[in-house]
């Protein structure tokens, strides 16, 4: 998978400080704007679980008329989701994304 590095050349002072904190040399320039990545998941992930209820009725009071009503309720726990690699790269030096990833 190839990603675009939108951060290149657009760093503000706080972002440059974060780069320095992470060991990126001052004045570093990414030589290309696409970066090859390998993306994976959490090996300790637990299964997503859900409980649900649903029911429906169909009423046909006269020929040619049908009335449908459905009800459903779903509760999901241990929800599994992911953050796309491009989003991680775009926000890598914004504190909220960095804290989630690391």
XYZ file of C-alpha atoms in Angstrom:
102
model
C 0.000 0.000 0.000
C 1.323 3.456 -0.850
C 0.420 6.533 1.167
C 0.847 10.228 0.493
C 2.810 12.199 3.072
C 0.781 15.409 3.299
C 2.946 16.508 6.235
C 6.000 17.119 4.030
C 6.781 20.819 3.854
C 3.749 21.910 5.881
C 5.025 21.618 9.440
C 4.281 24.335 11.968
C 6.403 25.027 15.061
C 4.651 22.536 17.344
C 4.875 19.798 14.723
C 8.577 20.466 14.177
C 9.097 20.237 17.950
C 7.300 16.887 18.024
C 9.488 15.652 15.156
C 12.598 16.631 17.124
C 11.249 14.854 20.241
C 10.842 11.696 18.158
C 14.417 11.890 16.871
C 13.805 13.362 13.415
C 16.851 15.510 12.526
C 16.315 19.261 12.096
C 15.881 20.116 8.427
C 14.947 16.547 7.450
C 13.088 16.347 4.150
C 11.279 13.216 3.028
C 12.836 12.383 -0.385
C 9.557 11.166 -1.863
C 5.896 11.860 -1.202
C 4.756 8.241 -1.198
C 5.710 5.808 1.527
C 5.282 2.019 1.430
C 3.756 0.673 4.640
C 2.794 -2.627 6.181
C -0.378 -2.543 8.226
C -1.458 -5.119 10.772
C -3.766 -5.765 13.669
C -3.654 -6.489 17.365
C -2.720 -10.142 18.037
C -4.475 -9.964 21.435
C -7.799 -8.767 20.036
C -10.919 -10.204 21.632
C -14.085 -11.047 19.702
C -16.730 -8.433 19.115
C -20.020 -9.429 20.762
C -23.601 -8.318 20.286
C -27.068 -8.933 21.574
C -30.095 -8.048 19.562
C -33.814 -8.272 19.277
C -35.958 -7.710 16.232
C -39.461 -8.375 15.139
C -41.812 -7.283 12.438
C -45.433 -7.411 11.412
C -47.185 -7.246 8.082
C -50.792 -6.155 7.947
C -52.843 -6.562 4.766
C -56.136 -4.849 5.574
C -57.379 -4.865 1.970
C -56.306 -6.337 -1.352
C -53.317 -4.451 -2.758
C -52.390 -2.699 0.513
C -49.658 -3.988 2.797
C -48.397 -2.219 5.907
C -45.014 -3.235 7.290
C -43.557 -2.387 10.693
C -40.175 -3.529 11.977
C -38.401 -3.010 15.290
C -34.791 -3.790 16.066
C -32.369 -3.095 18.874
C -28.700 -4.111 18.854
C -26.085 -3.660 21.573
C -22.472 -4.219 20.541
C -19.606 -4.646 23.014
C -15.859 -4.935 22.371
C -16.381 -3.151 19.069
C -13.592 -3.777 16.587
C -12.621 -0.981 14.243
C -9.517 0.413 12.660
C -7.932 3.707 11.801
C -6.780 3.938 8.213
C -3.074 4.266 7.609
C -3.525 7.529 5.677
C -5.421 9.065 8.622
C -2.639 7.990 10.980
C -0.022 9.567 8.735
C -2.034 12.765 8.255
C -2.407 13.175 12.014
C 0.800 11.579 13.240
C 2.007 14.718 15.017
C -1.373 15.834 16.304
C -1.523 14.661 19.900
C -4.879 12.810 19.713
C -3.874 10.531 16.820
C -0.421 9.880 18.241
C -1.857 8.856 21.626
C -4.325 6.447 20.023
C -1.702 4.760 17.860
C 1.084 4.561 20.403
